[in-house]
Coordinates of C-alpha atoms and ligand atoms in Angstrom, one line a residue:
M1 CA 16.3 -21.9 -22.4
S2 CA 17.6 -19.5 -25.0
D3 CA 20.1 -16.8 -24.3
F4 CA 19.1 -13.4 -22.9
P5 CA 17.4 -11.5 -25.7
S6 CA 17.9 -7.8 -26.0
N7 CA 14.9 -5.4 -25.9
P8 CA 14.4 -1.8 -26.8
V9 CA 15.3 0.8 -24.3
P10 CA 12.2 1.8 -22.3
P11 CA 11.4 5.6 -22.2
G12 CA 13.5 7.3 -19.5
C13 CA 15.8 4.3 -19.2
P14 CA 19.5 4.7 -19.8
S15 CA 20.2 1.2 -21.1
A16 CA 18.5 -1.9 -22.4
N17 CA 20.2 -3.8 -19.6
V18 CA 17.9 -2.2 -17.1
V19 CA 14.6 -3.8 -16.1
Q20 CA 12.1 -1.1 -15.4
I21 CA 10.0 -1.5 -12.2
F22 CA 6.4 -0.6 -12.6
D23 CA 4.7 -0.4 -9.2
T24 CA 1.0 -1.0 -9.0
T25 CA 0.6 -1.0 -5.2
L26 CA -1.7 2.0 -5.4
R27 CA -3.9 0.3 -8.1
D28 CA -3.8 -3.5 -8.2
G29 CA -2.5 -3.6 -4.6
E30 CA -5.1 -1.2 -3.3
Q31 CA -7.9 -3.4 -4.8
A32 CA -7.2 -6.0 -2.1
P33 CA -9.6 -6.1 0.9
G34 CA -8.1 -4.4 3.9
F35 CA -5.6 -2.4 1.8
S36 CA -7.6 0.6 0.8
M37 CA -5.9 3.9 1.4
N38 CA -7.3 7.4 1.4
R39 CA -5.8 10.2 -0.8
A40 CA -3.4 11.5 1.8
E41 CA -2.1 8.0 2.4
K42 CA -1.7 7.3 -1.3
R43 CA 0.3 10.5 -1.7
R44 CA 2.5 9.5 1.2
M45 CA 3.1 6.1 -0.3
A46 CA 3.7 7.6 -3.8
R47 CA 6.5 9.9 -2.4
Q48 CA 8.2 6.9 -0.8
L49 CA 7.9 4.9 -4.0
E50 CA 9.6 7.7 -5.9
A51 CA 12.3 7.8 -3.2
L52 CA 12.6 4.0 -3.7
G53 CA 13.3 4.6 -7.4
V54 CA 10.4 3.0 -9.2
D55 CA 10.4 3.8 -12.9
V56 CA 6.6 3.8 -13.3
L57 CA 4.0 4.3 -10.7
E58 CA 0.5 3.2 -11.5
A59 CA -1.4 5.8 -9.4
G60 CA -4.9 4.5 -9.8
F61 CA -7.9 3.9 -12.1
P62 CA -9.3 7.4 -12.7
I63 CA -12.7 6.4 -14.1
A64 CA -13.4 4.2 -11.0
S65 CA -14.5 7.1 -8.7
P66 CA -14.0 10.9 -8.3
D67 CA -11.6 10.0 -5.4
D68 CA -9.5 7.8 -7.6
F69 CA -9.4 10.5 -10.2
A70 CA -8.3 13.1 -7.7
S71 CA -5.7 10.8 -6.3
V72 CA -4.1 10.2 -9.7
R73 CA -4.2 13.9 -10.4
E74 CA -2.5 14.8 -7.1
I75 CA 0.2 12.1 -7.5
A76 CA 0.8 13.0 -11.2
S77 CA 1.4 16.6 -10.4
E78 CA 3.7 15.9 -7.5
A79 CA 5.9 13.2 -9.2
E80 CA 9.4 14.6 -10.0
T81 CA 11.1 12.0 -12.1
M82 CA 9.0 8.8 -12.2
C83 CA 6.5 8.2 -14.9
V84 CA 2.9 8.1 -13.6
A85 CA 0.4 5.8 -15.2
G86 CA -3.4 5.8 -15.0
L87 CA -5.4 2.7 -15.8
A88 CA -8.2 2.7 -18.3
R89 CA -10.4 0.0 -19.9
A90 CA -10.2 0.1 -23.6
L91 CA -13.2 2.5 -23.6
E92 CA -13.3 6.0 -24.8
E93 CA -14.6 7.6 -21.6
D94 CA -12.0 5.7 -19.5
I95 CA -9.2 6.8 -21.7
R96 CA -10.2 10.4 -21.8
R97 CA -10.7 10.4 -18.0
A98 CA -7.2 8.9 -17.5
A99 CA -5.7 11.5 -19.9
E100 CA -7.4 14.3 -17.9
A101 CA -6.2 13.0 -14.5
L102 CA -2.6 12.8 -15.9
K103 CA -2.5 16.3 -17.3
G104 CA -0.2 17.6 -14.7
A105 CA 2.3 14.8 -14.9
K106 CA 5.8 15.4 -16.3
R107 CA 5.8 11.9 -17.7
P108 CA 2.2 10.6 -18.1
R109 CA 1.3 7.1 -19.3
I110 CA -2.1 5.8 -20.3
H111 CA -2.3 2.2 -19.5
T112 CA -5.3 0.7 -21.3
F113 CA -6.4 -3.0 -21.2
L114 CA -8.7 -5.4 -22.9
A115 CA -9.2 -9.1 -22.3
T116 CA -8.0 -11.3 -25.1
S117 CA -8.8 -14.9 -24.0
D118 CA -11.8 -16.6 -25.6
L119 CA -13.3 -17.2 -22.1
H120 CA -13.3 -13.5 -21.3
L121 CA -14.3 -12.5 -24.8
A122 CA -17.3 -14.8 -24.8
E123 CA -18.4 -14.7 -21.2
K124 CA -17.5 -11.3 -19.9
L125 CA -17.3 -9.0 -23.0
R126 CA -19.6 -10.9 -25.4
M127 CA -17.3 -9.9 -28.2
S128 CA -15.8 -11.6 -31.2
R129 CA -12.0 -11.8 -31.7
E130 CA -12.4 -9.4 -34.7
D131 CA -14.3 -6.9 -32.5
C132 CA -11.6 -7.2 -29.9
L133 CA -8.8 -6.4 -32.4
S134 CA -10.8 -3.4 -33.7
Q135 CA -11.4 -2.1 -30.2
I136 CA -7.7 -2.4 -29.4
R137 CA -6.8 -0.5 -32.7
R138 CA -9.3 2.3 -32.0
M139 CA -8.6 2.7 -28.3
V140 CA -4.8 2.5 -28.4
S141 CA -4.8 5.1 -31.2
L142 CA -7.1 7.3 -29.1
A143 CA -4.8 6.9 -26.1
R144 CA -1.8 7.7 -28.3
S145 CA -3.4 10.9 -29.5
L146 CA -3.7 12.0 -25.8
A147 CA -0.4 10.8 -24.3
P148 CA 3.1 10.2 -25.6
D149 CA 3.5 7.0 -23.7
V150 CA 0.8 4.2 -24.0
E151 CA 0.8 0.8 -22.5
F152 CA -1.5 -1.9 -23.7
S153 CA -2.3 -5.0 -21.5
A154 CA -3.9 -8.1 -22.9
E155 CA -5.9 -9.2 -19.9
D156 CA -5.8 -12.9 -19.3
A157 CA -3.0 -13.2 -21.8
S158 CA -1.6 -16.4 -20.3
R159 CA -4.9 -18.2 -21.1
T160 CA -5.2 -16.6 -24.6
D161 CA -4.7 -18.6 -27.8
P162 CA -1.0 -17.7 -28.6
D163 CA -1.9 -17.1 -32.3
F164 CA -4.5 -14.6 -31.3
L165 CA -2.3 -13.0 -28.7
C166 CA 0.3 -12.4 -31.4
R167 CA -2.4 -10.6 -33.5
A168 CA -3.5 -8.5 -30.5
V169 CA 0.0 -7.5 -29.6
E170 CA 0.8 -6.6 -33.3
T171 CA -2.4 -4.6 -33.5
A172 CA -1.6 -2.6 -30.3
I173 CA 1.9 -1.8 -31.4
A174 CA 0.7 -0.7 -34.9
A175 CA -1.9 1.6 -33.2
G176 CA 0.8 3.3 -31.1
A177 CA 1.5 1.3 -28.0
N178 CA 5.1 1.6 -26.9
V179 CA 4.7 -0.9 -24.0
V180 CA 3.0 -4.2 -24.3
N181 CA 2.1 -6.0 -21.1
I182 CA 1.4 -9.7 -20.9
P183 CA -0.5 -10.4 -17.7
D184 CA -1.0 -13.7 -16.0
T185 CA -4.3 -12.3 -14.6
V186 CA -5.4 -15.4 -12.8
G187 CA -2.0 -16.7 -11.6
Y188 CA -2.3 -19.8 -13.7
T189 CA 0.9 -20.1 -15.7
T190 CA 4.2 -21.7 -14.8
P191 CA 7.7 -20.3 -15.3
E192 CA 8.5 -22.6 -18.3
E193 CA 5.2 -22.1 -20.0
F194 CA 5.4 -18.3 -19.5
F195 CA 8.9 -18.2 -20.8
R196 CA 7.9 -20.1 -24.0
L197 CA 4.9 -17.8 -24.5
L198 CA 7.0 -14.7 -24.4
V199 CA 9.9 -16.1 -26.5
G200 CA 7.2 -17.2 -29.0
L201 CA 5.7 -13.7 -29.1
R202 CA 9.1 -12.1 -29.6
E203 CA 9.8 -14.5 -32.5
R204 CA 6.5 -14.1 -34.2
V205 CA 5.7 -10.4 -33.7
P206 CA 8.7 -8.5 -35.3
S207 CA 7.3 -5.1 -34.3
L208 CA 7.8 -6.1 -30.6
A209 CA 11.5 -5.2 -31.3
N210 CA 10.2 -1.5 -31.2
A211 CA 8.2 -1.9 -28.0
V212 CA 8.9 -2.7 -24.4
L213 CA 7.7 -6.1 -23.3
S214 CA 6.2 -6.1 -19.8
V215 CA 4.9 -8.8 -17.5
H216 CA 2.3 -8.7 -14.8
C217 CA 1.8 -11.8 -12.7
H218 CA -0.6 -12.8 -10.0
D219 CA 0.2 -15.2 -7.2
D220 CA -2.7 -17.6 -7.1
L221 CA -0.4 -20.6 -7.2
G222 CA 2.5 -18.9 -5.4
L223 CA 4.4 -18.4 -8.7
A224 CA 4.1 -14.7 -9.4
V225 CA 7.7 -13.9 -8.7
A226 CA 9.1 -17.0 -10.5
N227 CA 6.9 -16.3 -13.5
S228 CA 7.9 -12.6 -13.6
L229 CA 11.6 -13.6 -13.5
A230 CA 11.1 -16.2 -16.2
G231 CA 9.5 -13.3 -18.2
V232 CA 12.7 -11.3 -17.7
R233 CA 14.8 -14.2 -19.0
A234 CA 12.5 -14.2 -22.0
G235 CA 13.2 -10.6 -22.7
A236 CA 10.7 -8.6 -20.6
R237 CA 12.2 -5.3 -19.6
Q238 CA 9.4 -4.1 -17.5
V239 CA 8.0 -6.0 -14.5
E240 CA 4.7 -5.0 -12.8
C241 CA 4.7 -5.7 -9.1
T242 CA 3.5 -4.4 -5.7
V243 CA 5.2 -3.8 -2.4
C244 CA 5.0 -7.1 -0.4
G245 CA 3.0 -8.6 -3.2
V246 CA -0.3 -7.1 -2.0
G247 CA -3.1 -7.3 -4.5
E248 CA -6.3 -9.0 -5.7
R249 CA -6.9 -12.5 -4.2
A250 CA -3.4 -14.0 -3.5
G251 CA -1.8 -10.8 -4.7
N252 CA 0.8 -9.8 -7.3
A253 CA 4.5 -10.4 -7.7
A254 CA 6.4 -8.8 -4.8
L255 CA 8.5 -5.9 -5.8
E256 CA 11.3 -6.5 -3.3
E257 CA 11.6 -10.1 -4.3
I258 CA 11.9 -9.3 -8.0
V259 CA 14.5 -6.6 -7.4
M260 CA 16.6 -8.6 -5.0
G261 CA 16.3 -11.7 -7.1
L262 CA 17.8 -9.7 -10.0
A263 CA 20.4 -8.1 -7.8
T264 CA 21.5 -11.2 -5.9
R265 CA 21.6 -13.5 -9.0
R266 CA 22.8 -10.8 -11.4
A267 CA 24.9 -13.1 -13.6
H268 CA 22.1 -15.7 -13.8
Y269 CA 19.8 -13.0 -15.2
G270 CA 22.2 -11.7 -17.7
N271 CA 23.7 -8.8 -15.7
L272 CA 20.4 -6.8 -15.7
A273 CA 20.0 -4.0 -13.3
T274 CA 17.1 -2.1 -11.9
N275 CA 16.9 1.6 -10.8
I276 CA 15.7 0.7 -7.3
R277 CA 17.6 2.1 -4.3
T278 CA 17.5 -1.2 -2.4
P279 CA 18.3 0.2 1.0
E280 CA 14.8 1.8 0.9
L281 CA 13.0 -1.5 0.5
V282 CA 12.4 -2.3 4.2
K283 CA 11.3 1.3 4.9
T284 CA 8.9 1.2 2.0
A285 CA 7.3 -2.1 3.1
R286 CA 7.0 -0.8 6.7
L287 CA 5.4 2.4 5.5
L288 CA 2.8 0.3 3.6
S289 CA 2.2 -1.9 6.6
D290 CA 1.9 1.2 8.8
I291 CA -0.6 2.9 6.5
V292 CA -2.9 0.0 6.0
G293 CA -2.5 -1.6 9.4
V294 CA -1.6 -5.0 8.2
R295 CA 1.5 -6.5 9.7
I296 CA 4.3 -7.9 7.5
S297 CA 4.6 -11.6 8.1
P298 CA 7.9 -12.3 10.0
N299 CA 9.1 -14.8 7.4
K300 CA 8.3 -12.5 4.4
A301 CA 11.3 -12.7 2.1
I302 CA 13.5 -9.6 2.1
V303 CA 11.4 -7.3 4.4
G304 CA 10.0 -9.7 7.1
G305 CA 11.3 -9.2 10.7
N306 CA 13.0 -12.7 10.6
A307 CA 14.4 -12.4 7.1
F308 CA 17.9 -11.8 8.5
A309 CA 17.5 -13.3 11.9
H310 CA 19.6 -16.4 12.8
E311 CA 18.1 -18.3 15.6
S312 CA 19.9 -21.7 15.6
G313 CA 23.3 -22.0 17.2
I314 CA 24.9 -23.5 14.1
H315 CA 23.8 -20.6 11.9
Q316 CA 24.8 -18.0 14.5
H317 CA 28.2 -19.5 14.7
G318 CA 28.6 -19.6 10.9
V319 CA 27.4 -16.0 10.5
M320 CA 29.8 -14.8 13.1
A321 CA 32.7 -16.5 11.4
N322 CA 31.6 -15.2 8.0
A323 CA 28.2 -13.7 7.1
L324 CA 28.3 -15.3 3.7
T325 CA 27.8 -18.8 5.3
Y326 CA 24.1 -18.2 5.8
E327 CA 23.4 -14.7 4.3
I328 CA 23.0 -14.3 0.6
M329 CA 22.3 -10.6 0.9
A330 CA 23.6 -8.1 3.4
P331 CA 20.8 -6.8 5.7
E332 CA 22.1 -3.2 5.0
S333 CA 21.6 -3.7 1.3
V334 CA 17.8 -3.7 1.8
G335 CA 17.7 -1.4 4.8
A336 CA 17.1 -4.2 7.3
Q337 CA 19.8 -3.4 9.8
D338 CA 18.4 -3.5 13.3
A339 CA 16.5 -0.6 14.5
A340 CA 19.1 0.2 17.1
L341 CA 18.3 1.9 20.4
V342 CA 18.4 5.4 19.3
L343 CA 17.0 7.6 22.1
G344 CA 16.5 7.4 25.8
K345 CA 15.3 9.4 28.8
H346 CA 18.1 11.9 28.5
S347 CA 17.9 12.5 24.8
G348 CA 17.3 16.1 23.8
R349 CA 14.9 17.7 21.4
H350 CA 17.5 18.0 18.7
A351 CA 18.4 14.3 18.7
F352 CA 14.7 13.5 18.7
A353 CA 14.0 15.8 15.7
T354 CA 17.0 14.4 13.8
R355 CA 15.8 10.8 14.2
M356 CA 12.2 11.7 13.3
A357 CA 13.5 13.3 10.1
E358 CA 15.6 10.3 9.3
L359 CA 12.5 8.2 9.7
G360 CA 10.8 10.3 7.0
F361 CA 8.6 12.5 9.1
K362 CA 8.3 16.1 8.0
L363 CA 7.0 17.8 11.2
S364 CA 6.1 21.4 11.9
E365 CA 7.7 22.9 15.0
E366 CA 4.4 22.7 16.9
R367 CA 3.8 19.0 16.0
L368 CA 7.4 18.2 16.9
G369 CA 6.9 19.9 20.3
Q370 CA 3.8 17.7 20.9
L371 CA 5.6 14.5 19.9
F372 CA 8.7 15.4 21.9
K373 CA 6.4 15.7 25.0
S374 CA 4.9 12.3 24.3
F375 CA 8.4 10.9 23.8
K376 CA 9.5 12.2 27.2
A377 CA 6.4 10.8 28.9
L378 CA 7.0 7.5 27.2
A379 CA 10.7 7.5 28.3
D380 CA 9.5 7.7 31.9
R381 CA 7.4 4.6 31.5
K382 CA 9.5 2.6 29.1
K383 CA 13.2 1.8 29.4
D384 CA 14.3 1.3 25.8
I385 CA 12.8 3.3 22.9
D386 CA 13.5 2.3 19.4
D387 CA 12.4 3.4 15.9
R388 CA 9.2 1.3 16.1
D389 CA 8.2 3.2 19.2
L390 CA 8.9 6.5 17.5
V391 CA 6.9 5.6 14.4
A392 CA 4.0 4.4 16.7
L393 CA 4.1 7.6 18.7
A394 CA 3.8 9.7 15.6
A395 CA 0.4 8.1 15.0
N396 CA -0.9 9.6 18.2
S397 CA -2.2 13.1 19.1
P398 CA -4.1 15.2 16.7
A399 CA -2.1 17.6 14.5
A400 CA -2.1 21.2 15.6
D401 CA -4.5 22.3 12.9
E402 CA -7.2 20.0 14.1
T403 CA -8.9 22.6 16.3
D404 CA -12.2 20.8 15.9
A405 CA -10.8 17.4 17.1
W406 CA -12.0 15.6 20.1
V407 CA -9.0 14.9 22.5
L408 CA -8.8 12.7 25.5
D409 CA -8.7 14.6 28.8
R410 CA -8.7 11.7 31.2
F411 CA -10.4 8.4 32.0
V412 CA -10.9 5.9 34.8
V413 CA -12.0 2.3 34.3
N414 CA -13.2 -0.2 36.9
S415 CA -13.1 -3.8 35.8
G416 CA -12.7 -7.2 37.2
N417 CA -13.8 -10.8 36.7
L418 CA -16.8 -10.6 39.0
M419 CA -18.2 -7.3 38.0
T420 CA -19.6 -5.3 35.1
A421 CA -16.9 -3.0 33.7
T422 CA -17.5 0.7 33.9
A423 CA -15.6 3.6 32.4
C424 CA -15.7 7.3 33.1
V425 CA -14.2 9.2 30.2
A426 CA -13.6 13.0 29.8
L427 CA -13.0 14.4 26.3
K428 CA -12.3 18.0 25.2
R429 CA -13.2 19.8 22.1
K430 CA -12.8 23.5 21.2
G431 CA -11.8 24.1 24.9
K432 CA -14.9 22.5 26.3
R433 CA -14.8 19.4 28.5
V434 CA -17.5 16.7 28.4
E435 CA -17.6 13.7 30.7
E436 CA -19.7 10.5 30.5
V437 CA -19.9 7.2 32.3
A438 CA -20.8 3.9 30.6
S439 CA -20.7 0.2 31.3
G440 CA -20.0 -2.8 29.1
S441 CA -19.0 -6.4 29.1
G442 CA -15.3 -5.4 29.3
P443 CA -13.3 -2.2 30.0
V444 CA -12.6 -1.5 26.3
Y445 CA -16.2 -1.8 25.4
A446 CA -17.2 0.4 28.4
A447 CA -14.7 3.1 27.4
I448 CA -15.8 3.1 23.8
R449 CA -19.4 3.4 24.8
A450 CA -18.5 6.4 27.0
V451 CA -16.7 8.0 24.1
E452 CA -19.7 7.4 21.8
K453 CA -22.1 9.0 24.3
I454 CA -19.9 12.1 24.3
V455 CA -19.5 12.5 20.6
R456 CA -23.1 11.6 19.8
H457 CA -22.3 10.3 16.4
P458 CA -23.4 6.8 15.5
F459 CA -20.7 4.5 14.2
S460 CA -20.1 0.8 13.9
L461 CA -16.8 -0.8 15.0
E462 CA -15.8 -2.9 12.0
D463 CA -12.4 -4.0 13.2
Y464 CA -10.3 -3.9 16.4
Q465 CA -6.7 -5.0 16.6
L466 CA -4.4 -4.8 19.6
Q467 CA -0.7 -5.5 19.3
A468 CA 2.5 -4.8 21.2
V469 CA 4.8 -2.5 19.2
T470 CA 8.0 -4.0 20.6
E471 CA 9.0 -6.9 22.8
H472 CA 9.1 -6.9 26.6
R473 CA 6.6 -6.2 29.3
D474 CA 6.9 -2.4 29.1
A475 CA 6.0 -2.4 25.4
L476 CA 3.6 0.2 23.9
G477 CA 0.3 -1.3 23.0
E478 CA -1.0 -0.3 19.6
V479 CA -4.7 -0.4 18.9
R480 CA -6.0 -0.1 15.3
V481 CA -9.7 0.2 14.7
K482 CA -11.9 0.6 11.6
I483 CA -15.2 2.4 12.2
A484 CA -17.9 3.2 9.8
D485 CA -20.9 5.5 9.3
A486 CA -23.0 6.4 6.3
T487 CA -20.1 8.4 4.7
G488 CA -17.7 5.5 4.7
L489 CA -15.1 3.5 6.6
Y490 CA -12.4 5.2 8.7
R491 CA -9.2 4.0 10.2
G492 CA -8.0 5.0 13.7
R493 CA -4.9 4.2 15.6
G494 CA -3.8 4.8 19.2
V495 CA -0.7 4.0 21.1
S496 CA 0.0 3.9 24.8
T497 CA 1.5 1.6 27.4
D498 CA -2.1 1.4 28.7
I499 CA -4.3 -0.6 26.3
I500 CA -7.5 1.1 27.4
E501 CA -5.9 4.5 26.7
A502 CA -4.7 3.2 23.3
S503 CA -8.2 2.0 22.5
I504 CA -9.8 5.4 23.4
L505 CA -7.1 7.2 21.3
A506 CA -7.7 4.8 18.4
C507 CA -11.4 5.5 18.4
L508 CA -10.9 9.2 18.7
S509 CA -8.6 9.3 15.7
G510 CA -11.2 7.4 13.7
I511 CA -14.0 9.6 14.9
N512 CA -12.1 12.8 14.2
A513 CA -11.4 11.6 10.6
M514 CA -15.1 10.7 10.3
L515 CA -16.3 14.1 11.6
R516 CA -14.0 15.9 9.2
S517 CA -15.2 13.6 6.4
D518 CA -13.2 15.5 3.9
G519 CA -12.3 12.8 1.4
Q520 CA -10.4 10.8 4.1
A521 CA -12.8 7.9 4.0
L522 CA -11.3 4.8 2.6
G523 CA -12.3 4.3 -1.0
R524 CA -14.2 1.0 -0.4
G525 CA -16.2 -0.2 2.5
A526 CA -18.7 2.7 2.7
A527 CA -21.4 0.2 2.1
A528 CA -20.6 -1.4 5.5
A529 CA -21.7 1.8 7.1
A530 CA -23.8 2.5 10.1
Q531 CA -26.4 -0.2 9.8
K532 CA -24.5 -2.2 12.4
S533 CA -23.9 0.7 14.8
F534 CA -23.7 -0.3 18.4
Y535 CA -24.8 3.2 19.3
D536 CA -27.0 3.0 22.4
I537 CA -30.7 3.2 21.8
D538 CA -31.1 5.3 25.0
L539 CA -28.6 7.7 23.7
L540 CA -30.7 8.3 20.6
R541 CA -33.5 9.1 23.0
G542 CA -31.5 12.0 24.3
G543 CA -29.2 10.9 27.1
G544 CA -25.7 12.3 27.5
A545 CA -24.1 15.6 28.2
A546 CA -22.6 16.1 24.8
D547 CA -24.7 19.0 23.8
A548 CA -22.4 21.1 25.9
A549 CA -19.7 20.5 23.4
K550 CA -21.7 21.5 20.4
Ligands
LIG601 O1 -4.2 -8.6 -13.7 C1 -4.4 -8.0 -14.8 O2 -4.6 -8.5 -15.9 C2 -4.4 -6.5 -14.6 C3 -4.5 -5.7 -15.9 C4 -5.4 -4.5 -15.8 C5 -3.1 -5.3 -16.2 O3 -4.3 -6.0 -13.5
LIG602 ZN1 -3.5 -7.5 -12.1

């Protein structure tokens, strides 16, 4: 392999010895099934990504939907220092829409792409190579007339004829692209092959000396991180990646692995740095997991629960003698130090508020009061309370401004192995109390039916997951549900030491989001809507006492 080539200094980057981190969790990551986020969730994630120190945040694909447009616009106007990118196909309407969404950004970037492989040109675009070059020329110049920072991606670059790829890259730079991205769209390449491709490009396209070379690798063969790092060795100074590697199919290159690979093997990668605040890595991964409701695999590199755990006696002995024996990174360097026992039964409101703020929650006095009450109630039922419990508690109880929300008043269930489960549930809304009884094949089913009878809004239960938040018998149970109606798919979450209560709370949070229906539906999945509702037919005929609550 050749020595480490230099590359121009990317915009906003103090030195050519810095690899810029381009995060696409909210665009490529969000395209993965089960990872959709609503606008509020995307904004929350964007704030944390800025705190993490990403250089460029790809906020979305503005032409894709009015919601994507609004989300990019909100994130663009909120970002303080990071560059915000909006994706656009190499089409005039996409590019204008992206420019419009990015108007409020301090540092906007239009990221436009067009496939360059013969396969995509012939089968998908039905376009000749010459048409492709002319489209790149016209669309990159249009983008450049609308934004100071333009990135061009040659989709399926790793399967493109290298001679033609050189022409495409040359054309994009001549038309005004200051960043050129080489994606391994289908996760097909290998580190050696990708390195050669990029070195070849740098040798054969002299104008690349005036642009930033970027890589974007998918993980279909499990090589996304290795290929991205090979790209860095070949001179790439921007890496596109996602938190925990979430993304289409097998996902993208994992941000935390790229960053810690570069930091831990700094000399090997030619003393390159990133602007990432690595102690924020675990927090960022946990926030994503918390938002989308997908657990981080325990053995996930860098951010998994076991990434710094030493189970075997030999390892424990070595680490106690000298951590370097089995640890190549300090847990603190990625923010993985144990969530220590922070609060207990006797902790006061001040200590509670301080810890919640340290965990990243900005709470109004009223909300803090609600949560402190739940914390005290939990402390009576559970001996040890750690950060995971606090984060889970924060998912419960409607915020103070939700005056229209249904809240749980009380419930009783009767269940056993020789009987039909029955549940009696009482809910309150706008000060009125409504009670219903329902039966089902199990206590959770019965309780959800009773809730459904009360709210009289048909929905289907698309997903139900129950997990313990922490270890030990007194752990909180966390229930996450996805429910759907004709307006879309909604997530709900409930936490309690009682799993029936957690189930009811989860359904209520989903139902409340559904009834507000104010852009909080998840972008995708609306099609799954109410067809499959398990709403009782007899309810539709007019049973139930819910009218009282209307
Ligand atoms: O994988 C890919 O090719 C992409 C481009 C839009 C950059 O996501
Ligand atoms: Zn991609």
